[in-house]
CSV table of C-alpha atoms in Angstrom, one decimal:
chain,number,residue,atom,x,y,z
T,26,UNK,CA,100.4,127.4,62.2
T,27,UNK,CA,97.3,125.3,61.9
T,28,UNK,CA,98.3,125.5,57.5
T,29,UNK,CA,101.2,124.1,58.1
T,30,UNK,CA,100.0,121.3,60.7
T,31,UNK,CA,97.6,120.7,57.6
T,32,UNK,CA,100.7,120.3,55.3
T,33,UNK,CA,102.4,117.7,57.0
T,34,UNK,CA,101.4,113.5,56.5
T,35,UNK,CA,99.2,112.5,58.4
T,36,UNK,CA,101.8,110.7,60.9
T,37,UNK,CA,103.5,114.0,61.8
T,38,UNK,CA,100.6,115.7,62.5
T,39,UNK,CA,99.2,113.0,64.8
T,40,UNK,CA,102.4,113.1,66.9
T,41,UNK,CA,101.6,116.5,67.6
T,42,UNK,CA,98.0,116.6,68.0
T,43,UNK,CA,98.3,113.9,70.1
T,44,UNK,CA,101.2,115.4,72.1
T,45,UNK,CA,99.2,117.8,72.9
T,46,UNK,CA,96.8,115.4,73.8
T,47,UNK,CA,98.9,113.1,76.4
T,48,UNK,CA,100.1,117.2,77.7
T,49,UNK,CA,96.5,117.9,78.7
T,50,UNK,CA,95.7,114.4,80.2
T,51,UNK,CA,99.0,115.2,82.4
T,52,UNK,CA,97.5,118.4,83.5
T,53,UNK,CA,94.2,117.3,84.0
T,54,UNK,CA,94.9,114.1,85.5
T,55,UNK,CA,97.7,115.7,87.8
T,56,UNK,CA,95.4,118.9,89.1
T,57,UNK,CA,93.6,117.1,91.5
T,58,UNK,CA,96.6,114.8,92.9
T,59,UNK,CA,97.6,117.9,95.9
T,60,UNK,CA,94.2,118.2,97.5
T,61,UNK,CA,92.7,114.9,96.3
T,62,UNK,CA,93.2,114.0,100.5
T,63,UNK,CA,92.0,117.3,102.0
T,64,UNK,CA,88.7,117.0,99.5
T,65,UNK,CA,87.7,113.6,100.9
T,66,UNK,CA,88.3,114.9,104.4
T,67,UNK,CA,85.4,117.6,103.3
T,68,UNK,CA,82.8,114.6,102.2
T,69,UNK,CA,82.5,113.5,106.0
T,70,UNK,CA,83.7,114.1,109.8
T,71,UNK,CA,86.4,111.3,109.5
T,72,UNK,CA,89.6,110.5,112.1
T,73,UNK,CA,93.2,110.9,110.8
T,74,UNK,CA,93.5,107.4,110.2
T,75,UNK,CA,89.7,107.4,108.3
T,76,UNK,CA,91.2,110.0,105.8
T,77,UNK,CA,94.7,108.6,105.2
T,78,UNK,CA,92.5,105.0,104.4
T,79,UNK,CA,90.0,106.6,102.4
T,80,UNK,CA,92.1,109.0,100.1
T,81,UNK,CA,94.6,106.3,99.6
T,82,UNK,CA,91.7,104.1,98.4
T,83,UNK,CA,90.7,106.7,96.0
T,84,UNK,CA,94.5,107.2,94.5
T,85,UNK,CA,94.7,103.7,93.7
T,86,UNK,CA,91.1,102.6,92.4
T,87,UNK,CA,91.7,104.5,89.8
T,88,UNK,CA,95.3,102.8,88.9
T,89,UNK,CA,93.7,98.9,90.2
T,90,UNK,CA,90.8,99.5,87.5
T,91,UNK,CA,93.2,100.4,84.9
T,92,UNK,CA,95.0,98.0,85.3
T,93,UNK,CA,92.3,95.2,85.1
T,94,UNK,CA,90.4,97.3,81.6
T,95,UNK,CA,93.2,97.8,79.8
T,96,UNK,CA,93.7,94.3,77.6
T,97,UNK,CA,89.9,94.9,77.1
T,98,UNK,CA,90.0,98.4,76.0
T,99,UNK,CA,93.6,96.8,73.5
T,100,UNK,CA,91.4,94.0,72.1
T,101,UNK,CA,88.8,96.6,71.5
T,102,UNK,CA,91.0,99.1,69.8
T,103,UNK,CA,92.6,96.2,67.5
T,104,UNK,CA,89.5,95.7,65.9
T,105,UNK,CA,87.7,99.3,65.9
T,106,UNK,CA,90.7,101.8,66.2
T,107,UNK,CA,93.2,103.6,67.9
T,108,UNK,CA,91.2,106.7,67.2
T,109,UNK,CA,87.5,105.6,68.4
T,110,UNK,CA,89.2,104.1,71.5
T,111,UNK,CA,91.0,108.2,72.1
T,112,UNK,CA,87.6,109.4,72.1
T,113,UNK,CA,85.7,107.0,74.4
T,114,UNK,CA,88.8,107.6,77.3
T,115,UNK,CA,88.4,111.7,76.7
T,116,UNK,CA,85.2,111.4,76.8
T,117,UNK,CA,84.6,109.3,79.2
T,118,UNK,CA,87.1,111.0,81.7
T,119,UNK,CA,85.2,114.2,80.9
T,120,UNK,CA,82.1,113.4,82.2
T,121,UNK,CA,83.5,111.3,85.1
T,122,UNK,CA,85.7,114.1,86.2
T,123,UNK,CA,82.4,116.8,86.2
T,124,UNK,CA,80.3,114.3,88.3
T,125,UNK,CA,83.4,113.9,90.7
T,126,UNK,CA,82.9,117.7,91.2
T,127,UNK,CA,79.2,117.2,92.7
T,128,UNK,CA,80.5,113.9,94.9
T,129,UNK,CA,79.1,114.4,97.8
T,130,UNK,CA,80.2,111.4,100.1
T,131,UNK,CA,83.3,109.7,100.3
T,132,UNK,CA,81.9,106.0,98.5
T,133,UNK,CA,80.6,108.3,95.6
T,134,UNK,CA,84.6,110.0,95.4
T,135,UNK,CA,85.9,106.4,95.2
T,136,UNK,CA,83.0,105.1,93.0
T,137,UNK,CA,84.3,107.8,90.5
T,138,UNK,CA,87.5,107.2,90.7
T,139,UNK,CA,87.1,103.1,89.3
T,140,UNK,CA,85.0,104.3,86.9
T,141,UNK,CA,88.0,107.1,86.3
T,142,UNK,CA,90.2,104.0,85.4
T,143,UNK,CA,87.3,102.2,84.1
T,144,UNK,CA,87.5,104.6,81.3
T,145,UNK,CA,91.8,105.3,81.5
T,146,UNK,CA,93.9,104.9,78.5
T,147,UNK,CA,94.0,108.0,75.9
T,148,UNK,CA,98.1,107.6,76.6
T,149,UNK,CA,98.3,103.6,76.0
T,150,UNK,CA,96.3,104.6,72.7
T,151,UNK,CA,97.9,107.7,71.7
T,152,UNK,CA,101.4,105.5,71.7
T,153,UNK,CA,99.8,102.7,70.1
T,154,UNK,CA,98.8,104.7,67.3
T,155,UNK,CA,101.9,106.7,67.1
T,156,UNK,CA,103.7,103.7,67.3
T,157,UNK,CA,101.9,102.1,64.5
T,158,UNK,CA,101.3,104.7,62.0
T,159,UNK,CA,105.0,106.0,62.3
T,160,UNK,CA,107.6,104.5,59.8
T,161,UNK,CA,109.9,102.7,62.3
T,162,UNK,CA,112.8,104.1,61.8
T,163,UNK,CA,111.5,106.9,63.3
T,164,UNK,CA,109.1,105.5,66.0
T,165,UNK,CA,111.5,105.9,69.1
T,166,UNK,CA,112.2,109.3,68.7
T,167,UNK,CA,108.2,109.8,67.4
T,168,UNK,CA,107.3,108.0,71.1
T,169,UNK,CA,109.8,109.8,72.7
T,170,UNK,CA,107.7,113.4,72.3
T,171,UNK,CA,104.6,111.4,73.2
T,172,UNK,CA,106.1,110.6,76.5
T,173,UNK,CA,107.2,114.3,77.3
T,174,UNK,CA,103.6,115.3,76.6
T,175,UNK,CA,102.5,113.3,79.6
T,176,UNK,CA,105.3,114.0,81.8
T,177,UNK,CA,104.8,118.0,81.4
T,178,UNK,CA,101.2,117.9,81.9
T,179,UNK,CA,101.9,116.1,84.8
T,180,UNK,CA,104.6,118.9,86.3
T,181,UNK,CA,102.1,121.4,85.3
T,182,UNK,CA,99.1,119.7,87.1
T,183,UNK,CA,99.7,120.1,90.6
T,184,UNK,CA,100.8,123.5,90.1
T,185,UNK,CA,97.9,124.6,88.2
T,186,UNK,CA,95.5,122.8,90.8
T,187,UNK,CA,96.6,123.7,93.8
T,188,UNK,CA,96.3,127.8,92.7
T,189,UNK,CA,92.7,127.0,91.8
T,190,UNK,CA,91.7,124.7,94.7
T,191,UNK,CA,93.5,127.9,96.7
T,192,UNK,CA,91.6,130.3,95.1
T,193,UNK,CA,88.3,128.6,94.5
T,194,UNK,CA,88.2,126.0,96.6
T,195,UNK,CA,88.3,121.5,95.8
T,196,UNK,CA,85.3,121.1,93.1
T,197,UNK,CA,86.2,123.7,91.2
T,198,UNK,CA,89.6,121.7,89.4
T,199,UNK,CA,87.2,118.7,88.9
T,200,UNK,CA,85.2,121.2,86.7
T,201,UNK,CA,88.0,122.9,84.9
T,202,UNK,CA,89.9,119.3,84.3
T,203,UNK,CA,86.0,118.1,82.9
T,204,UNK,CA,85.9,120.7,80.3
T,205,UNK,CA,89.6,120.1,79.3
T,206,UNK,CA,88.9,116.9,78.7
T,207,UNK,CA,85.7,117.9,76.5
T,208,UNK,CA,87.7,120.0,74.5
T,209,UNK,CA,90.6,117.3,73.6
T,210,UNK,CA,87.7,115.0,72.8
T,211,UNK,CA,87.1,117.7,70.2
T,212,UNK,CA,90.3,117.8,69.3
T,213,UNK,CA,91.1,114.5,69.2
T,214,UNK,CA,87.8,114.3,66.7
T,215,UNK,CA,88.5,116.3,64.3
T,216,UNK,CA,92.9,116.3,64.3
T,217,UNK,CA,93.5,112.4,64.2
T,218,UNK,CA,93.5,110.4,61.3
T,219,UNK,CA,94.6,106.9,61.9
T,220,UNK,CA,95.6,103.9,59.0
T,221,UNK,CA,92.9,101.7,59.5
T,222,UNK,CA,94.5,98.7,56.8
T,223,UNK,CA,95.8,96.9,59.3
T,224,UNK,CA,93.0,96.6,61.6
T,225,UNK,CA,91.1,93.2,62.1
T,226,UNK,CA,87.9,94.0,61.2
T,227,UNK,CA,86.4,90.5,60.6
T,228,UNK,CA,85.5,88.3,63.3
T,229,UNK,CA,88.6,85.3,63.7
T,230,UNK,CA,87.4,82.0,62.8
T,231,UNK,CA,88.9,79.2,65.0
T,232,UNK,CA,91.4,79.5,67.5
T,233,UNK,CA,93.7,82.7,67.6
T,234,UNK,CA,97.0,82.4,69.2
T,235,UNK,CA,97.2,85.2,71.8
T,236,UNK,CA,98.7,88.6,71.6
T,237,UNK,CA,101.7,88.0,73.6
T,238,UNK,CA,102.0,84.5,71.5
T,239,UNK,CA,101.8,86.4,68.4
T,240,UNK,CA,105.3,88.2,69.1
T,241,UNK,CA,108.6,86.6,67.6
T,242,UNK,CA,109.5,86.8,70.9
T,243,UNK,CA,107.1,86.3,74.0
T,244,UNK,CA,109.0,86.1,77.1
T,245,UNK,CA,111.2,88.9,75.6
T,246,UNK,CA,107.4,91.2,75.2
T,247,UNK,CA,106.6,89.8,78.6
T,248,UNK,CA,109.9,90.5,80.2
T,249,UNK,CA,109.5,94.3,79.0
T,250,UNK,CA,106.4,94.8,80.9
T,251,UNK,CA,107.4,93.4,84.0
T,252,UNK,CA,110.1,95.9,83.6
T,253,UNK,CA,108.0,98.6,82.8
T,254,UNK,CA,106.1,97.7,86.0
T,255,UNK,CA,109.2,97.9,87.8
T,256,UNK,CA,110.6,101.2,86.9
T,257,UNK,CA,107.5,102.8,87.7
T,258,UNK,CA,106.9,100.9,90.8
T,259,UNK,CA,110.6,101.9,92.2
T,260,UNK,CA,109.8,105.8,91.0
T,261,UNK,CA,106.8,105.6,92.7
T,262,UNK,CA,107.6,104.1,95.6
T,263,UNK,CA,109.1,106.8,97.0
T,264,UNK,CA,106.6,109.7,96.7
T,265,UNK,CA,105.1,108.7,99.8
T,266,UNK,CA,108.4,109.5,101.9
T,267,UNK,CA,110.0,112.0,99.8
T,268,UNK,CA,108.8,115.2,101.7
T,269,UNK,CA,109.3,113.7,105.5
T,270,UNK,CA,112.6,112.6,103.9
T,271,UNK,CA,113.6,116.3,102.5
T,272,UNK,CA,112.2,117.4,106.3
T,273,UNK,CA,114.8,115.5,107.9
T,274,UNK,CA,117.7,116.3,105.6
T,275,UNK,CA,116.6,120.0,106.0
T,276,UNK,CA,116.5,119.6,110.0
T,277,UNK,CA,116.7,121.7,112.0
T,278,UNK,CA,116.2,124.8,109.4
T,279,UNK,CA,112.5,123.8,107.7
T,280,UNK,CA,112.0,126.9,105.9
T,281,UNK,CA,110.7,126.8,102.4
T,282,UNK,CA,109.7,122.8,103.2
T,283,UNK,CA,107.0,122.3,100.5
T,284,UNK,CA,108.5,124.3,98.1
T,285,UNK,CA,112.1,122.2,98.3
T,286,UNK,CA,110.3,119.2,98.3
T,287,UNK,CA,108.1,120.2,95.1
T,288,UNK,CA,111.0,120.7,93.3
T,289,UNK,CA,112.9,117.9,94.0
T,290,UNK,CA,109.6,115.5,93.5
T,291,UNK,CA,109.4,117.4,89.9
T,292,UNK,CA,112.9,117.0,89.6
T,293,UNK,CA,113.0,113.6,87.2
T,294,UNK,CA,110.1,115.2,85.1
T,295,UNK,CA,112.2,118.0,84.2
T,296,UNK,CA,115.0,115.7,82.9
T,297,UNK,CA,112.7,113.6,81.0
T,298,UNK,CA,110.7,116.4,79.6
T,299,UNK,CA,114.4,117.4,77.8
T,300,UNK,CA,115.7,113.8,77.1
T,301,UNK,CA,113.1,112.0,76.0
T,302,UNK,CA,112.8,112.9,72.5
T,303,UNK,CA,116.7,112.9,72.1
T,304,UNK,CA,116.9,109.4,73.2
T,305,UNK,CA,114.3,107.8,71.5
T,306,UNK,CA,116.3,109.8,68.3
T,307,UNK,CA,119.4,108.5,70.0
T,308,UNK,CA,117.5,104.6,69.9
T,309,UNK,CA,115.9,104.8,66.2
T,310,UNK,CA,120.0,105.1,65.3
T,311,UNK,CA,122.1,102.6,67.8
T,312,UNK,CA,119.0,100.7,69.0
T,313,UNK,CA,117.0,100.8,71.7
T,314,UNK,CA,118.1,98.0,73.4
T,315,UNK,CA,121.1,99.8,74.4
T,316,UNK,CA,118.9,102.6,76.1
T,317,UNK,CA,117.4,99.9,78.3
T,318,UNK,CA,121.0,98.8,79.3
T,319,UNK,CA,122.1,102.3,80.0
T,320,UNK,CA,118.8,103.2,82.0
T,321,UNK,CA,119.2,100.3,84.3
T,322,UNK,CA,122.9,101.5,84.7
T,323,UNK,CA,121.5,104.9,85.2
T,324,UNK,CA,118.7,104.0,87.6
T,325,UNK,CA,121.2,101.4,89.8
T,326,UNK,CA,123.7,104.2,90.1
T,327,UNK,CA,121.7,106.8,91.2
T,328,UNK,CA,118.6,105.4,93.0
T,329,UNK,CA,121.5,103.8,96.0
T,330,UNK,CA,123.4,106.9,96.7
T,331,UNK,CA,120.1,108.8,97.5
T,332,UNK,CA,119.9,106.7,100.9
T,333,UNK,CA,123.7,108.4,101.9
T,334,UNK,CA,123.4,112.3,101.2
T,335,UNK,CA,123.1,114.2,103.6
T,336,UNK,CA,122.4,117.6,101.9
T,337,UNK,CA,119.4,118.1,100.3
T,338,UNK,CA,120.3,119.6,97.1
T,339,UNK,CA,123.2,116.6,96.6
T,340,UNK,CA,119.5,114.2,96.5
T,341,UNK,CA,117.8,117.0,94.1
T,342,UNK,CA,121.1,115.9,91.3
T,343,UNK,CA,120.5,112.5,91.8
T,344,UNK,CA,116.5,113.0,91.5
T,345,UNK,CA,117.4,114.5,88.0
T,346,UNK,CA,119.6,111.5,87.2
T,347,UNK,CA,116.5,109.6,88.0
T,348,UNK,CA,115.1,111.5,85.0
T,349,UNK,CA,117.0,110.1,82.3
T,350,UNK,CA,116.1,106.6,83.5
T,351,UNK,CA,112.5,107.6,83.0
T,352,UNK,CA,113.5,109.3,79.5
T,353,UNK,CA,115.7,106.3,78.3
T,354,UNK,CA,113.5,103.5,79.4
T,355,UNK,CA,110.3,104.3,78.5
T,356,UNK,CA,110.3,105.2,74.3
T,357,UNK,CA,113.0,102.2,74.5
T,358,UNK,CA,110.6,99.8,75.7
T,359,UNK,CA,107.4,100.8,73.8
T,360,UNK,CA,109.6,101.3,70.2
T,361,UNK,CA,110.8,97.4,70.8
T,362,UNK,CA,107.0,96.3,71.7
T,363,UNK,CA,106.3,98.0,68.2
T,364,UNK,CA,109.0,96.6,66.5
T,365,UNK,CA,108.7,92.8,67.9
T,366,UNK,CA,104.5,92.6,67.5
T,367,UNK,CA,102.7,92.2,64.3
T,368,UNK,CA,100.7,95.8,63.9
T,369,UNK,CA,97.0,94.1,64.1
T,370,UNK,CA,98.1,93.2,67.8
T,371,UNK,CA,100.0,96.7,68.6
T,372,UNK,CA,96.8,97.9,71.2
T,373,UNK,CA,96.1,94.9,72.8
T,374,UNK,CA,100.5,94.5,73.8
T,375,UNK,CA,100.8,98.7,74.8
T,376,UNK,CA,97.5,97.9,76.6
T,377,UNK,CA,98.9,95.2,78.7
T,378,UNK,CA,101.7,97.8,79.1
T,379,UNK,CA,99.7,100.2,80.0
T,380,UNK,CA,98.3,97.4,82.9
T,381,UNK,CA,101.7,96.4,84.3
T,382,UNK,CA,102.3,100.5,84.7
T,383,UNK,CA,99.0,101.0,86.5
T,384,UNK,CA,100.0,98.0,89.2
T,385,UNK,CA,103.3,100.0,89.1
T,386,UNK,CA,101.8,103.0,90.6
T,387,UNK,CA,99.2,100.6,93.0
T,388,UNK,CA,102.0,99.0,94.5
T,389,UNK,CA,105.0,101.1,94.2
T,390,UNK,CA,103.5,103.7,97.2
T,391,UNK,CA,102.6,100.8,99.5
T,392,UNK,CA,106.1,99.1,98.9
T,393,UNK,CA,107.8,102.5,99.5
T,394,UNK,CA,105.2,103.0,103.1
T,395,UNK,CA,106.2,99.2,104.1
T,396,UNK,CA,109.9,99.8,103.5
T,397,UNK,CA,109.7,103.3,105.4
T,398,UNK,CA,108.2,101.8,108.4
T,399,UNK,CA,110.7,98.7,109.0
T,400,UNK,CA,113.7,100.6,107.5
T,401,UNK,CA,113.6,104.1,107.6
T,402,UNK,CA,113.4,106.4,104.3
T,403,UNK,CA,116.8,105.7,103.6
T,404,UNK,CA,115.7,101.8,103.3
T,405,UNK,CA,113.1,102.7,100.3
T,406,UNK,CA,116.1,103.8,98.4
T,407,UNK,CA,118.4,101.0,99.0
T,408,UNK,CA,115.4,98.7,98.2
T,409,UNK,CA,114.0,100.1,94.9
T,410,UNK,CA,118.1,100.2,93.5
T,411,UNK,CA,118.7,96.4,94.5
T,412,UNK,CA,115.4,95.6,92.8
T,413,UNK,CA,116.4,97.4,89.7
T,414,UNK,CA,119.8,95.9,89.6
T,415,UNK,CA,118.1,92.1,90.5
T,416,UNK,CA,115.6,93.1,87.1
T,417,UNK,CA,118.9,93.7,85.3
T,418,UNK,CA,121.0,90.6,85.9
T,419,UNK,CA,117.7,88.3,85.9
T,420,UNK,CA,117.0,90.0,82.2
T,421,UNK,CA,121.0,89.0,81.7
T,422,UNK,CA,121.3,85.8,82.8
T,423,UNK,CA,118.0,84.0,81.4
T,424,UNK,CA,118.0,85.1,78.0
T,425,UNK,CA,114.8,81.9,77.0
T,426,UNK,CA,112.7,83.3,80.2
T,427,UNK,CA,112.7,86.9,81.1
T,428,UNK,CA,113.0,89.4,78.1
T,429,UNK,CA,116.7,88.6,78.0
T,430,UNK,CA,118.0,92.3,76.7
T,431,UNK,CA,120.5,90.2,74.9
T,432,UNK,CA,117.8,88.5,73.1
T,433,UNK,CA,116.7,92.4,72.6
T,434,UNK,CA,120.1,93.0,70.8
T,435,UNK,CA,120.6,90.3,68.6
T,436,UNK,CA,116.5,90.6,67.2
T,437,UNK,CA,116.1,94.3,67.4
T,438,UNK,CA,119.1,95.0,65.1
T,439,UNK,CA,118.2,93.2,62.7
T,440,UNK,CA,114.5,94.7,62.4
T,441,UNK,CA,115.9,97.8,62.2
T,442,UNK,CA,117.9,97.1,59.5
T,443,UNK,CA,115.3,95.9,57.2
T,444,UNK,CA,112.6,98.4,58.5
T,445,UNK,CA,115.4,101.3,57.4
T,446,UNK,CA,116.1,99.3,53.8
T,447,UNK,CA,112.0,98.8,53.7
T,448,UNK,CA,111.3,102.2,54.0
T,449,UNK,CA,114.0,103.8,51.6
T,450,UNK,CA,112.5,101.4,48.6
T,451,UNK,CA,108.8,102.0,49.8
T,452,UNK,CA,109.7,106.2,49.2
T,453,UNK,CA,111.5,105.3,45.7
């Protein structure tokens, strides 16, 4: 196997490698996410109310400091490398997951879990340099299996951690996640070879127009990543009320509780995990503008019912449909970041990608609690459609200020075009 990984270009074998990659960060990162509430109730003799504050300040720090690092971290990596930039987040993630395994009070938990995000972004990087050392006409599908490496880890995860926190108690999934995350760094070391011509090694004389200026179209690039901030804020908004809400559809027969409502909360993994890769195919041939029509469609049309059913495995369907949002939207968006921005800026844009995702998952579980509590669960559904279908017709109807996806479909065709004649004459 490892010949014939050594056979392919370079750009092949990095999707893999780094595939493999995003699939450990997914189970690392997602091992700790059951318990990470009953560990911090071990660091200290704290109320109800003490533990629900405290653990949902340690979930989020991590997201918050992501969030704020990330451009840094992309300005960083335009200039030294997509590659050094993997290294430094495994790394760095190993060592800070190990310590979190000694914590032992709840400020040195939360500590951890900043400088957790401090060091975040092996994904944003992996897709950056997948994105830029792929020919283009193949760089939605190529992001597409980059995105299911995540996504399965992240199934995985919680499974994986909760049978070792059962068996050996909270540290020990710190530990275990520590050392996988040594061993990518190895992997990542010695398996990654990145094109380095178009990096901006000398220092910029004068004054440099921005990142987001650089792109033929800003508000367009902009537009995307409030998008992309909006999609995952909607998914995640309902994670904190999925399980009461699969308690009351189940009423008054709760048997099998946790395990009906792990599935359906894994239920839009598993239908990205299948679609991604054949929509981002699907996008490098009819353009993948037209996926981020079809997954707002998608998302609209099955994010509203959800708030109606009234049998459980009626809202375990539309969870899947869910899914294909998640598959469609997300190689889409990333293939037309790399597409519209010049390739010494790639980084720094998937970076501040990678930012307005992290505030998606800050906010999207305190919108989702705030609906909950004035609403009802069935409100959190209603409210993250209409706010996906407001996102649509704002993207429609201003075409000069929002990432107009009609301004997607008349550029985006037209790259494609000449990257697909560029790279038939470059292989002649």
């Amino acid at each position: 196997m490892f010949k014939k990984l050594n056979d392919l270009p370079n750009w092949q074998r990095n999707i893999y490698i780094l595939w493999f990659g995003t699939f450990m960060i997914g189970v690392g990162s997602g091992e700790v996410l059951p318990f990470l509430s009953l560990f911090t109730e071990t660091l200290g003799n704290f109320t109800k109310a003490e533990v629900n504050l405290y653990s949902g300040i340690a979930f989020s720090s991590t997201f918050l400091m992501t969030a704020i690092v990330s451009p840094i971290w992309g300005k960083l990596a335009d200039r030294v490398g997509r590659k050094p930039m993997l290294i430094r987040a495994a790394l760095g993630m190993a060592v800070v997951y190990t310590l979190t395994g000694f914590s032992t009070s709840v400020w040195v938990l939360i500590g951890l879990r900043f400088l957790m995000g401090f060091f975040n972004g092996y994904v944003s990087n992996a897709n950056a340099l997948v994105a830029k050392d792929t020919p283009k006409i193949y760089s939605g599908h190529a992001l597409g299996i980059v995105v299911t490496g995540y996504t399965s880890g992240a199934l995985i995860g919680p499974l994986l951690g909760g049978f070792l926190a059962n068996i050996f108690g909270y540290r020990m999934p710190f530990f275990i996640t520590g050392s996988i995350f040594f061993l990518l760094t190895f992997l990542t070391l010695i398996g990654v070879h990145e094109d380095k011509s178009t990096l901006v090694t000398e220092k910029p004389t004068g004054k440099q127009p921005s990142a987001l200026k650089s792109a033929k179209y800003p508000m367009m690039v902009f537009g995307l990543f409030i998008t992309s901030m909006i999609v995952n804020l909607v998914t995640n908004s309902i994670n904190p009320i999925l399980s009461q809400y699969v308690r009351q559809l189940l009423e008054p027969n709760e048997s099998h509780l946790s395990m009906i409502a792990g599935l359906i909360a894994a239920a839009p993994g598993m239908t990205a995990i299948i679609f991604a890769p054949r929509f981002g195919r699907l996008g490098d041939r009819i353009g993948s503008e037209k996926l981020v029509i079809g997954g707002f469609l998608i998302g609209i049309v099955s994010m509203i019912p959800m708030a109606f059913v009234s049998n459980v495995w009626v809202l375990f369907v539309l969870r899947l449909f869910i899914g294909l949002t998640t598959a469609a939207m997300n190689p889409a968006i990333q293939a037309i970041l790399a597409h519209e921005t010049p390739q010494e800026f790639t980084s720094r844009i998937f970076s501040y990608n990678q930012s307005f995702l992290a505030m998606g998952n800050v906010f999207g579980p305190l919108l989702g609690s705030l609906v909950a509590n004035i609403f009802d669960y069935r409100g959190v559904f209603i409210v993250s459609g209409i706010m996906i279908m407001i996102n649509l017709i704002v993207s429609l109807l201003f075409p000069n200020s929002f990432g107009s996806v009609v301004q997607i479909v008349n550029c985006s065709k037209s790259v494609i075009v000449f990257q697909r004649s560029h790279f038939l004459q470059s292989d002649d």
